[in-house]
Short mmCIF file of C-alpha atoms in Angstrom, two decimals:
data_model
loop_
_atom_site.label_atom_id
_atom_site.label_comp_id
_atom_site.label_asym_id
_atom_site.label_seq_id
_atom_site.Cartn_x
_atom_site.Cartn_y
_atom_site.Cartn_z
CA MET A 1 -0.07 -0.03 0.05
CA ALA A 2 1.41 3.44 -0.81
CA PRO A 3 2.03 5.87 1.98
CA LEU A 4 -1.10 7.45 3.38
CA TYR A 5 -1.40 10.95 4.99
CA ASP A 6 -4.43 12.41 6.86
CA ALA A 7 -5.86 15.82 6.34
CA TYR A 8 -3.02 17.29 8.44
CA GLY A 9 -0.37 15.73 6.57
CA ARG A 10 0.53 13.26 9.36
CA PRO A 11 1.56 9.68 7.99
CA VAL A 12 -0.91 6.75 8.55
CA ILE A 13 0.08 3.56 10.13
CA PRO A 14 -2.58 1.04 9.13
CA ARG A 15 -1.70 -1.76 11.69
CA GLU A 16 -2.46 0.76 14.42
CA LEU A 17 -6.01 1.56 13.21
CA THR A 18 -7.36 -1.88 14.71
CA ARG A 19 -5.93 -1.19 18.23
CA GLU A 20 -8.23 0.88 20.60
CA LYS A 21 -6.28 3.80 22.25
CA ALA A 22 -8.81 5.90 24.15
CA ALA A 23 -10.50 3.29 26.18
CA PRO A 24 -11.26 4.26 29.91
CA ALA A 25 -9.67 2.46 32.75
CA LEU A 26 -10.08 2.00 36.63
CA THR A 27 -7.17 3.98 37.28
CA GLY A 28 -4.94 6.59 35.32
CA VAL A 29 -5.80 9.82 33.68
CA ARG A 30 -8.94 8.28 31.76
CA THR A 31 -10.98 6.81 34.63
CA PHE A 32 -14.64 5.48 35.08
CA TRP A 33 -15.01 7.85 38.29
CA ASP A 34 -16.98 10.88 38.19
CA ASP A 35 -17.13 14.06 40.26
CA THR A 36 -19.85 16.55 41.00
CA VAL A 37 -19.56 20.25 40.53
CA ALA A 38 -23.19 21.38 40.28
CA SER A 39 -23.95 20.62 43.93
CA GLY A 40 -23.39 23.72 45.99
CA LEU A 41 -22.27 25.66 42.93
CA THR A 42 -21.63 29.47 43.96
CA PRO A 43 -20.61 32.56 41.82
CA PRO A 44 -16.99 32.44 42.86
CA ARG A 45 -16.66 28.86 42.15
CA LEU A 46 -18.30 29.10 38.73
CA ALA A 47 -16.04 32.07 37.73
CA ALA A 48 -13.16 30.10 38.94
CA LEU A 49 -13.88 26.87 36.78
CA LEU A 50 -14.81 29.10 33.70
CA GLN A 51 -11.36 30.69 33.97
CA ALA A 52 -9.49 27.54 34.43
CA ALA A 53 -11.37 25.97 31.53
CA ALA A 54 -10.16 29.03 29.36
CA MET A 55 -6.61 28.57 30.67
CA GLY A 56 -6.35 24.87 29.80
CA ASP A 57 -7.82 22.97 32.60
CA HIS A 58 -11.43 22.39 31.56
CA TYR A 59 -12.09 19.14 33.49
CA GLU A 60 -14.51 20.67 36.11
CA PHE A 61 -16.11 22.74 33.26
CA LEU A 62 -16.86 19.57 31.31
CA THR A 63 -18.23 17.82 34.54
CA LEU A 64 -20.54 20.86 34.87
CA ALA A 65 -21.73 20.82 31.42
CA GLU A 66 -22.54 17.16 31.81
CA GLU A 67 -24.58 17.87 34.92
CA MET A 68 -26.37 20.82 33.55
CA GLU A 69 -28.05 18.44 31.00
CA GLU A 70 -28.95 16.11 33.95
CA ARG A 71 -30.25 18.54 36.25
CA ASP A 72 -31.96 21.35 34.14
CA LEU A 73 -34.98 20.25 32.31
CA HIS A 74 -35.22 23.21 30.28
CA TYR A 75 -31.64 23.39 29.21
CA ALA A 76 -31.47 19.71 28.27
CA SER A 77 -34.74 20.05 26.12
CA GLU A 78 -33.47 23.15 24.39
CA LEU A 79 -30.14 21.63 23.72
CA SER A 80 -31.87 18.32 22.59
CA LYS A 81 -34.02 20.41 20.11
CA ARG A 82 -30.82 21.86 18.33
CA LYS A 83 -29.20 18.28 18.11
CA LEU A 84 -31.97 16.61 16.64
CA ALA A 85 -32.85 19.38 14.04
CA VAL A 86 -29.48 18.55 12.58
CA SER A 87 -29.40 14.69 13.35
CA ARG A 88 -32.83 14.11 11.78
CA LEU A 89 -31.73 15.70 8.30
CA PRO A 90 -31.66 13.48 5.07
CA ILE A 91 -28.20 12.11 4.44
CA ALA A 92 -27.19 12.42 0.90
CA VAL A 93 -23.80 11.71 -0.81
CA GLU A 94 -22.94 13.56 -3.93
CA ALA A 95 -20.48 12.40 -6.56
CA TYR A 96 -17.82 14.80 -7.53
CA SER A 97 -18.51 14.47 -11.20
CA ASP A 98 -20.45 11.85 -13.36
CA SER A 99 -17.19 9.91 -14.16
CA PRO A 100 -17.52 6.14 -13.40
CA GLN A 101 -14.83 6.51 -10.82
CA ASP A 102 -16.46 9.36 -8.82
CA VAL A 103 -19.74 7.68 -9.17
CA ARG A 104 -18.35 4.28 -7.75
CA LEU A 105 -16.84 6.30 -4.84
CA ALA A 106 -20.02 7.91 -4.19
CA ASP A 107 -21.69 4.65 -4.06
CA GLU A 108 -19.25 3.14 -1.73
CA VAL A 109 -19.86 6.25 0.87
CA ARG A 110 -23.59 5.69 0.44
CA ALA A 111 -23.28 1.91 1.57
CA LEU A 112 -21.12 3.31 4.42
CA VAL A 113 -23.55 5.84 5.75
CA ARG A 114 -26.36 3.05 5.68
CA ARG A 115 -24.60 0.88 7.98
CA PRO A 116 -25.81 0.63 11.43
CA GLY A 117 -24.48 3.23 13.88
CA PHE A 118 -24.18 6.08 11.63
CA ARG A 119 -27.07 8.13 12.88
CA ASN A 120 -25.72 7.56 16.53
CA LEU A 121 -22.47 8.88 15.38
CA ILE A 122 -24.07 11.87 14.39
CA LYS A 123 -25.83 12.44 17.66
CA ASP A 124 -22.66 11.78 19.49
CA LEU A 125 -20.62 14.47 17.57
CA LEU A 126 -23.47 16.92 18.13
CA ASP A 127 -22.52 16.71 21.74
CA ALA A 128 -19.98 19.29 20.88
CA LEU A 129 -22.53 21.92 20.72
CA GLY A 130 -22.74 22.00 24.42
CA LYS A 131 -19.20 21.27 25.46
CA GLY A 132 -17.24 22.83 22.58
CA TYR A 133 -15.87 19.71 21.06
CA SER A 134 -16.74 15.88 20.74
CA VAL A 135 -14.43 12.92 19.92
CA VAL A 136 -15.51 9.49 18.62
CA GLU A 137 -12.97 6.77 18.16
CA ILE A 138 -13.33 4.75 15.07
CA LEU A 139 -12.74 0.99 15.49
CA TRP A 140 -11.91 -0.32 12.22
CA ASP A 141 -12.46 -4.02 11.07
CA ARG A 142 -10.12 -5.48 8.65
CA THR A 143 -11.19 -9.06 8.63
CA GLY A 144 -13.04 -8.61 5.33
CA PRO A 145 -11.66 -7.38 1.90
CA ARG A 146 -12.22 -3.86 2.87
CA TRP A 147 -11.53 -1.33 5.67
CA ILE A 148 -14.96 -0.96 7.37
CA PRO A 149 -15.75 0.89 10.69
CA GLN A 150 -16.90 -1.83 12.92
CA LYS A 151 -18.07 0.55 15.72
CA TYR A 152 -18.03 4.35 16.53
CA LYS A 153 -17.01 4.64 20.28
CA TYR A 154 -18.08 8.09 22.05
CA ARG A 155 -15.36 8.97 24.30
CA ASP A 156 -15.67 11.29 27.25
CA PRO A 157 -14.59 14.74 26.31
CA ARG A 158 -12.63 14.98 29.82
CA PHE A 159 -10.28 12.31 28.27
CA PHE A 160 -8.92 14.92 25.92
CA GLN A 161 -7.08 18.07 26.39
CA PHE A 162 -5.98 20.92 24.00
CA ASP A 163 -2.45 21.84 23.39
CA GLN A 164 -0.66 24.38 25.59
CA VAL A 165 0.35 26.91 22.76
CA SER A 166 -2.64 27.48 20.59
CA ARG A 167 -5.18 25.69 22.73
CA SER A 168 -7.06 24.53 19.64
CA GLU A 169 -5.52 21.09 18.93
CA ILE A 170 -7.28 18.30 20.53
CA ARG A 171 -4.88 15.64 22.22
CA LEU A 172 -5.47 12.49 24.13
CA ARG A 173 -4.67 12.61 27.86
CA ASP A 174 -2.25 10.05 28.67
CA GLU A 175 0.50 8.92 30.90
CA ALA A 176 3.01 9.04 28.35
CA ASP A 177 2.74 12.95 28.49
CA LEU A 178 0.68 14.26 31.40
CA ALA A 179 1.43 18.06 30.67
CA ASN A 180 0.63 18.00 26.96
CA GLY A 181 -1.23 14.74 26.06
CA VAL A 182 -0.41 12.77 22.98
CA ALA A 183 -1.66 13.48 19.25
CA LEU A 184 -4.64 11.73 18.09
CA SER A 185 -3.63 8.87 15.89
CA PRO A 186 -4.41 9.57 11.92
CA PHE A 187 -7.60 8.01 10.70
CA GLY A 188 -8.37 6.77 14.34
CA PHE A 189 -10.79 9.59 15.62
CA ILE A 190 -13.48 11.74 14.39
CA ALA A 191 -13.07 15.19 16.25
CA HIS A 192 -15.88 17.82 15.81
CA VAL A 193 -15.29 21.16 17.05
CA PRO A 194 -18.14 23.51 15.92
CA ARG A 195 -17.48 27.18 15.39
CA ILE A 196 -20.16 28.56 17.35
CA LYS A 197 -18.09 31.69 18.62
CA THR A 198 -14.72 33.01 17.30
CA GLY A 199 -11.94 32.03 19.68
CA ILE A 200 -10.41 29.10 21.32
CA PRO A 201 -12.95 26.10 20.90
CA ILE A 202 -13.39 25.35 24.82
CA ARG A 203 -15.00 29.02 25.08
CA GLY A 204 -17.48 28.28 22.44
CA GLY A 205 -19.58 25.65 23.95
CA LEU A 206 -23.20 26.52 24.74
CA ALA A 207 -22.88 25.13 28.33
CA ARG A 208 -20.36 28.08 28.99
CA LEU A 209 -22.98 30.64 27.59
CA ALA A 210 -25.78 28.92 29.75
CA ALA A 211 -23.70 28.29 32.96
CA TRP A 212 -24.60 31.62 34.66
CA ALA A 213 -28.26 31.33 33.89
CA TYR A 214 -28.30 27.75 35.17
CA MET A 215 -26.83 29.01 38.50
CA CYS A 216 -29.01 31.98 39.00
CA LYS A 217 -32.02 29.94 38.43
CA GLY A 218 -30.93 27.38 40.81
CA TYR A 219 -30.78 29.81 43.44
CA THR A 220 -34.09 31.17 42.39
CA VAL A 221 -35.95 27.81 42.40
CA LYS A 222 -34.07 26.99 45.67
CA ASP A 223 -35.64 30.35 47.31
CA TRP A 224 -39.02 29.64 45.68
CA LEU A 225 -39.15 26.17 47.24
CA ALA A 226 -38.14 27.69 50.58
CA PHE A 227 -40.93 30.16 50.16
CA ALA A 228 -43.54 27.45 49.30
CA GLU A 229 -42.58 25.33 52.36
CA VAL A 230 -43.25 28.32 54.57
CA PHE A 231 -46.00 30.16 53.08
CA GLY A 232 -47.64 27.32 50.88
CA LEU A 233 -49.68 26.24 53.76
CA PRO A 234 -51.80 28.38 55.96
CA ILE A 235 -50.61 29.25 59.39
CA ARG A 236 -51.95 26.88 62.03
CA LEU A 237 -53.14 28.75 65.05
CA GLY A 238 -53.97 26.99 68.38
CA LYS A 239 -55.92 28.68 71.30
CA TYR A 240 -56.23 27.62 74.96
CA ASN A 241 -57.79 29.09 77.97
CA ALA A 242 -55.96 30.12 81.13
CA SER A 243 -57.01 26.87 83.02
CA ALA A 244 -55.42 24.59 80.39
CA SER A 245 -52.61 22.35 81.93
CA VAL A 246 -49.26 21.63 80.55
CA ASP A 247 -50.36 18.43 79.21
CA ASP A 248 -53.44 20.28 77.43
CA ILE A 249 -50.98 22.69 75.96
CA ALA A 250 -48.70 19.87 74.59
CA VAL A 251 -51.80 18.18 72.94
CA LEU A 252 -52.58 21.39 71.23
CA LYS A 253 -49.07 21.94 70.09
CA SER A 254 -49.01 18.52 68.73
CA ALA A 255 -52.18 18.94 67.03
CA VAL A 256 -51.06 22.19 65.41
CA ALA A 257 -47.67 20.54 64.08
CA ASN A 258 -49.44 17.53 62.54
CA ILE A 259 -52.28 19.01 60.97
CA GLY A 260 -50.11 20.33 58.12
CA SER A 261 -49.42 16.85 56.82
CA ASP A 262 -52.32 14.78 58.53
CA ALA A 263 -55.18 17.30 57.94
CA ALA A 264 -56.73 15.93 61.03
CA ALA A 265 -56.18 16.66 64.84
CA VAL A 266 -57.89 15.74 68.00
CA ILE A 267 -57.98 18.41 70.87
CA PRO A 268 -60.07 19.14 73.81
CA GLU A 269 -63.35 20.90 73.55
CA SER A 270 -62.25 23.79 75.45
CA MET A 271 -59.55 24.47 72.82
CA GLN A 272 -59.58 26.28 69.45
CA LEU A 273 -57.45 25.48 66.12
CA GLU A 274 -57.70 27.96 63.29
CA LEU A 275 -56.00 28.17 59.77
CA LYS A 276 -55.31 31.53 58.66
CA GLU A 277 -54.24 32.58 55.14
CA VAL A 278 -51.11 34.57 54.59
CA ALA A 279 -51.99 38.01 52.85
CA ALA A 280 -50.22 39.20 49.80
CA LYS A 281 -48.14 35.92 49.47
CA GLY A 282 -49.23 35.72 45.56
CA GLY A 283 -47.01 38.63 44.53
CA SER A 284 -43.88 37.04 45.98
CA ALA A 285 -44.74 33.66 44.40
CA GLU A 286 -44.98 35.32 41.09
CA PHE A 287 -41.81 37.19 41.47
CA PHE A 288 -39.80 33.82 41.56
CA LYS A 289 -41.74 32.41 38.86
CA THR A 290 -41.06 35.50 36.65
CA LEU A 291 -37.38 35.41 37.58
CA ALA A 292 -37.11 31.69 36.80
CA GLN A 293 -38.82 32.09 33.36
CA TYR A 294 -36.53 34.90 32.42
CA MET A 295 -33.53 32.83 32.93
CA ASP A 296 -35.11 29.95 30.88
CA ASP A 297 -35.77 32.54 28.01
CA GLN A 298 -32.25 33.71 28.11
CA VAL A 299 -31.02 29.97 27.76
CA SER A 300 -33.52 29.42 24.86
CA LYS A 301 -32.36 32.58 23.03
CA GLY A 302 -28.59 31.28 23.38
CA ILE A 303 -29.44 27.92 22.13
CA LEU A 304 -32.11 28.23 19.69
CA GLY A 305 -31.92 31.82 18.70
CA GLN A 306 -35.54 32.34 19.73
CA THR A 307 -38.07 31.70 22.48
CA ALA A 308 -41.29 31.17 20.30
CA SER A 309 -40.91 27.43 20.60
CA SER A 310 -40.24 27.15 24.24
CA SER A 311 -42.07 29.83 26.23
CA GLY A 312 -45.06 30.62 24.02
CA THR A 313 -43.83 34.04 23.01
CA PRO A 314 -45.31 35.05 19.62
CA GLY A 315 -42.91 34.68 16.69
CA ARG A 316 -42.29 32.69 13.45
CA LEU A 317 -39.35 30.99 12.26
CA GLY A 318 -39.54 30.76 8.60
CA ASN A 319 -42.86 28.86 8.46
CA ASP A 320 -45.62 28.05 10.77
CA ASP A 321 -44.19 24.71 12.07
CA LEU A 322 -41.08 26.60 13.42
CA GLN A 323 -38.86 24.61 11.28
CA ALA A 324 -38.22 21.77 13.83
CA GLU A 325 -38.17 24.56 16.50
CA VAL A 326 -34.78 25.82 15.55
CA ARG A 327 -33.96 28.56 13.24
CA ASP A 328 -32.95 27.67 9.61
CA ASP A 329 -29.59 29.51 9.70
CA ILE A 330 -28.57 27.86 12.93
CA ARG A 331 -29.48 24.43 12.02
CA ASP A 332 -28.00 24.71 8.52
CA ASP A 333 -24.58 26.11 9.81
CA ASP A 334 -24.43 23.13 12.41
CA ALA A 335 -25.05 20.80 9.58
CA GLU A 336 -22.43 22.25 7.24
CA GLN A 337 -19.86 22.25 9.85
CA LEU A 338 -20.56 18.72 10.54
CA GLU A 339 -20.43 17.72 6.87
CA GLU A 340 -16.89 19.23 6.75
CA THR A 341 -15.86 17.01 9.73
CA LEU A 342 -17.27 13.79 8.59
CA GLY A 343 -15.77 14.29 5.03
CA ARG A 344 -12.30 15.14 6.63
CA ASP A 345 -12.21 12.43 9.42
CA LEU A 346 -14.51 9.70 7.82
CA VAL A 347 -14.96 9.78 4.21
CA LYS A 348 -11.36 10.47 3.27
CA PRO A 349 -10.02 7.85 5.57
CA PHE A 350 -12.44 5.23 4.17
CA ILE A 351 -11.81 5.87 0.63
CA ASP A 352 -7.98 6.25 1.02
CA LEU A 353 -7.70 2.87 2.87
CA ASN A 354 -9.83 1.07 0.22
CA PHE A 355 -9.27 2.71 -2.91
CA GLY A 356 -6.17 5.04 -2.33
CA PRO A 357 -5.66 8.68 -2.45
CA GLN A 358 -7.82 10.77 -4.63
CA GLU A 359 -7.82 13.92 -6.11
CA ASN A 360 -11.52 14.56 -5.38
CA TYR A 361 -13.83 12.95 -2.89
CA PRO A 362 -17.60 12.44 -2.71
CA ALA A 363 -19.45 15.21 -0.54
CA LEU A 364 -21.44 14.04 2.33
CA GLN A 365 -24.41 16.23 2.81
CA LEU A 366 -27.01 16.99 5.61
CA ARG A 367 -29.75 18.79 3.84
CA ALA A 368 -33.21 19.87 4.92
CA PRO A 369 -35.80 18.83 2.02
CA LYS A 370 -36.92 21.82 -0.04
CA ALA A 371 -40.00 21.85 -1.90
CA GLU A 372 -38.81 21.64 -5.75
CA ASP A 373 -41.07 23.32 -8.40
CA VAL A 374 -40.83 20.13 -10.60
CA VAL A 375 -42.97 21.67 -13.39
CA ALA A 376 -40.81 24.71 -13.60
CA LEU A 377 -37.56 22.59 -13.73
CA VAL A 378 -38.77 20.25 -16.11
CA THR A 379 -39.88 23.17 -18.35
CA ALA A 380 -36.78 25.11 -18.22
CA LEU A 381 -34.75 21.92 -19.16
CA GLU A 382 -37.22 21.07 -22.13
CA LYS A 383 -36.33 24.73 -23.42
CA LEU A 384 -32.60 25.11 -22.60
CA VAL A 385 -31.30 21.56 -23.10
CA PRO A 386 -32.09 21.68 -27.07
CA LEU A 387 -30.43 25.01 -27.27
CA GLY A 388 -27.14 23.73 -26.15
CA LEU A 389 -27.20 23.84 -22.35
CA LYS A 390 -25.49 21.07 -20.63
CA VAL A 391 -26.68 19.61 -17.28
CA GLU A 392 -25.44 16.77 -15.35
CA GLN A 393 -27.91 14.00 -14.38
CA SER A 394 -26.57 14.14 -10.96
CA VAL A 395 -27.70 17.55 -10.46
CA VAL A 396 -31.09 17.06 -11.68
CA ARG A 397 -31.55 13.87 -9.67
CA ASP A 398 -30.23 15.79 -6.68
CA ARG A 399 -33.04 18.57 -7.44
CA LEU A 400 -35.59 16.09 -7.85
CA ASN A 401 -34.49 13.87 -4.94
CA ILE A 402 -34.38 10.86 -7.31
CA PRO A 403 -31.56 8.21 -6.48
CA ASP A 404 -29.02 6.95 -9.02
CA PRO A 405 -30.56 3.60 -10.70
CA ASP A 406 -29.19 0.35 -9.59
CA PRO A 407 -26.27 -0.62 -12.19
CA LYS A 408 -27.55 -4.16 -12.04
CA ALA A 409 -31.16 -3.07 -12.81
CA LYS A 410 -32.54 -4.75 -16.03
CA PRO A 411 -33.34 -2.27 -18.80
CA GLU A 412 -37.05 -3.25 -18.73
CA ASP A 413 -37.16 -2.31 -15.07
CA LEU A 414 -36.13 1.33 -15.64
CA LEU A 415 -38.13 4.27 -16.72
CA ALA A 416 -36.68 5.57 -20.10
CA ALA A 417 -37.70 7.58 -23.19
CA GLN A 418 -39.34 5.29 -25.66
CA PRO A 419 -37.85 5.57 -29.46
CA ALA A 420 -40.25 7.02 -31.77
CA PRO A 421 -41.59 4.45 -34.17
CA ALA A 422 -40.50 4.63 -37.73
CA PRO A 423 -43.31 6.06 -40.04
CA PRO A 424 -44.83 3.20 -42.20
CA ALA A 425 -44.36 3.29 -46.00
CA VAL A 426 -48.04 4.07 -46.50
CA ASN A 427 -47.28 7.50 -45.03
CA ARG A 428 -44.94 8.48 -47.93
CA ALA A 429 -47.52 7.30 -50.53
CA LEU A 430 -50.23 9.17 -48.66
CA ASN A 431 -48.13 12.24 -48.76
CA ARG A 432 -47.67 11.92 -52.48
CA GLU A 433 -51.35 11.54 -53.05
CA LEU A 434 -51.93 14.72 -50.82
CA ASN A 435 -49.43 16.48 -53.05
CA ARG A 436 -51.19 15.63 -56.02
CA GLU A 437 -54.37 16.56 -54.89
CA GLN A 438 -52.68 20.04 -53.94
CA ASP A 439 -51.46 20.27 -57.77
CA ALA A 440 -47.95 19.89 -56.46
CA PRO A 441 -45.63 18.98 -59.39
CA ASP A 442 -44.35 15.36 -59.71
CA ALA A 443 -40.83 14.40 -60.71
CA ALA A 444 -41.63 13.92 -64.32
CA ALA A 445 -43.36 17.51 -64.46
CA ILE A 446 -40.24 18.91 -62.99
CA ILE A 447 -37.73 17.16 -65.26
CA ALA A 448 -39.72 18.35 -68.39
CA ASP A 449 -40.22 21.71 -67.50
CA ARG A 450 -36.33 21.91 -66.95
CA ALA A 451 -35.70 20.45 -70.24
CA LEU A 452 -37.99 23.00 -71.89
CA ASP A 453 -36.33 25.78 -70.13
CA GLN A 454 -32.85 24.61 -71.37
CA ALA A 455 -34.25 23.93 -75.06
CA ASP A 456 -35.95 27.27 -75.19
CA GLY A 457 -34.30 29.35 -77.93
CA SER A 458 -32.79 26.70 -79.99
CA ASP A 459 -33.30 26.21 -83.78
CA LEU A 460 -35.17 22.99 -83.05
CA ALA A 461 -37.29 24.65 -80.79
CA ALA A 462 -37.99 27.45 -83.07
CA ALA A 463 -38.85 25.19 -85.99
CA VAL A 464 -41.10 22.95 -83.94
CA GLU A 465 -43.03 25.97 -82.60
CA ARG A 466 -43.59 27.16 -86.33
CA LEU A 467 -44.69 23.63 -87.17
CA LEU A 468 -47.13 23.52 -84.64
CA ALA A 469 -48.50 26.87 -85.33
CA GLU A 470 -49.22 26.03 -89.03
CA ALA A 471 -50.45 22.43 -88.64
CA GLU A 472 -54.14 21.94 -88.97
CA SER A 473 -54.43 18.55 -87.10
CA LEU A 474 -52.48 15.88 -85.18
CA GLU A 475 -51.82 13.76 -88.49
CA ASP A 476 -50.66 17.05 -90.09
CA VAL A 477 -48.38 17.70 -87.27
CA ARG A 478 -46.94 14.05 -87.81
CA ASP A 479 -46.47 14.59 -91.40
CA ARG A 480 -44.70 17.90 -91.14
CA LEU A 481 -42.37 16.52 -88.15
CA LEU A 482 -41.24 13.40 -90.40
CA ALA A 483 -40.70 15.99 -93.58
CA LEU A 484 -38.86 18.33 -91.18
CA TYR A 485 -36.61 15.78 -89.46
CA PRO A 486 -34.02 15.22 -92.12
CA THR A 487 -33.17 18.94 -92.51
CA LEU A 488 -32.73 19.57 -88.55
CA GLU A 489 -29.54 20.04 -86.61
CA ILE A 490 -30.39 18.04 -83.20
CA GLY A 491 -26.86 18.41 -81.49
CA GLN A 492 -27.97 20.97 -79.03
CA ALA A 493 -31.40 19.21 -78.60
CA GLY A 494 -29.77 16.03 -78.00
CA GLU A 495 -27.58 17.14 -75.19
CA VAL A 496 -30.66 18.56 -73.40
CA LEU A 497 -32.47 15.33 -73.96
CA GLY A 498 -29.83 13.27 -72.69
CA GLU A 499 -29.44 15.30 -69.36
CA ALA A 500 -33.18 15.07 -68.92
CA LEU A 501 -33.10 11.30 -69.37
CA LEU A 502 -30.27 11.15 -66.81
CA VAL A 503 -32.13 13.11 -64.10
CA ALA A 504 -35.25 11.00 -64.82
CA ASP A 505 -33.19 7.92 -64.08
CA LEU A 506 -31.84 9.11 -60.78
CA ALA A 507 -35.19 10.53 -59.66
CA GLY A 508 -36.61 7.05 -60.43
CA ARG A 509 -33.96 5.29 -58.44
CA ALA A 510 -34.56 7.69 -55.50
CA ALA A 511 -38.12 7.06 -55.57
CA VAL A 512 -37.72 3.29 -55.52
CA LYS A 513 -35.46 3.46 -52.56
CA ASP A 514 -37.80 5.86 -50.55
CA GLU A 515 -40.59 3.20 -51.15
CA ALA A 516 -38.61 0.42 -50.05
#
């Protein structure tokens, strides 16, 4: 096999591709054990972990990002909407050209994306939207005739780090280099780093944007629950008279304490128990609700670019069904960036390993289906193609969402233009009859007229014309011609007659051929 290089010019070692490199372990820098950051999160601690992440230590930030999806229903819901808007898009593979080689490569990639696990791969890579990056390890299978991804293994983002200089190159945490990590092996990983915000990748994740709102909402909900615990139930007021004993007072106190949960109590007849509503508590409860809703709206704006699909705020996003609840421009940008990642880290390795390096590669596309005006497209092609416009079939198939035909399909199973039937011979005869009915001259008449035109003005023609003018009957014409013939010079007339006979012969041959 010729030397292979990845998209960054690093040499590929094929024998290393079948070995798992980023698996977790019970001990070491890539462990199963999880810590918690969200519990007891305070403004100083949040500020510190965000600053540490920007400086290169993003372990606690990634832990917080994971916990935010588990603890905040609204954040998890909005982030899921954005992921699903891309992961559910139709997958298409477009050949670079209509050449047999490019079409073959496109077919191979189509077979690759139809294999089980590809949709889950897309979902795993979209985890980068929240955390800033996502890495999936490719476990290649070489037992068959081709290099095939046997499995796509999502790896915990905390297993990776960025280089210390640019803070943009993803490296694997490993005991071999605890400070800098080790470079990802070529063709072994798919690393998706969406460009949501300009700058270093770790500062572009949506979790960083939503972290402050998450913390503030946590404080709000906590205070709201404390308020509900105190003022959610009416005040229980017990009254006893001056003659009540200590035991009687204890019975009343126990009844007041238990009535909140038991809704029942037994007290002496001489005692009273009242439930009093707290005045003006509704305004305080509405304050907490408004503040929590405000925080949720900010999260929705940051993730979806709108609040119309989450809080009921009036608004439209391109059409009435809210385009899968995510703005079209955000969804399409996420899809295009994911296309680039898959083309670089999956399509190129797959083709290079099986077919060698190529000058051009198929394009894997995630596109929202658009309503195509089929009538307008077909009408335009009908008018422009006869005028010389050249259009590739693959372009028209993509516009009409029609897949390429199976090369093994039988011709009778394919739709195709039927050849026009040859006009039967009777049509030619019918045309000649119609021409005669319309006084159209036939071949004999045309030849005779041409011969007369050429003979016009000759001595023979002049003598014959005088003879015809003087003759009194057909018999007289015959007799005069017999008497005139020995005295005439027929050289010029012979040439005209010979040419007429030749043309008549050729016309007859052509007519016979047409009728045959």
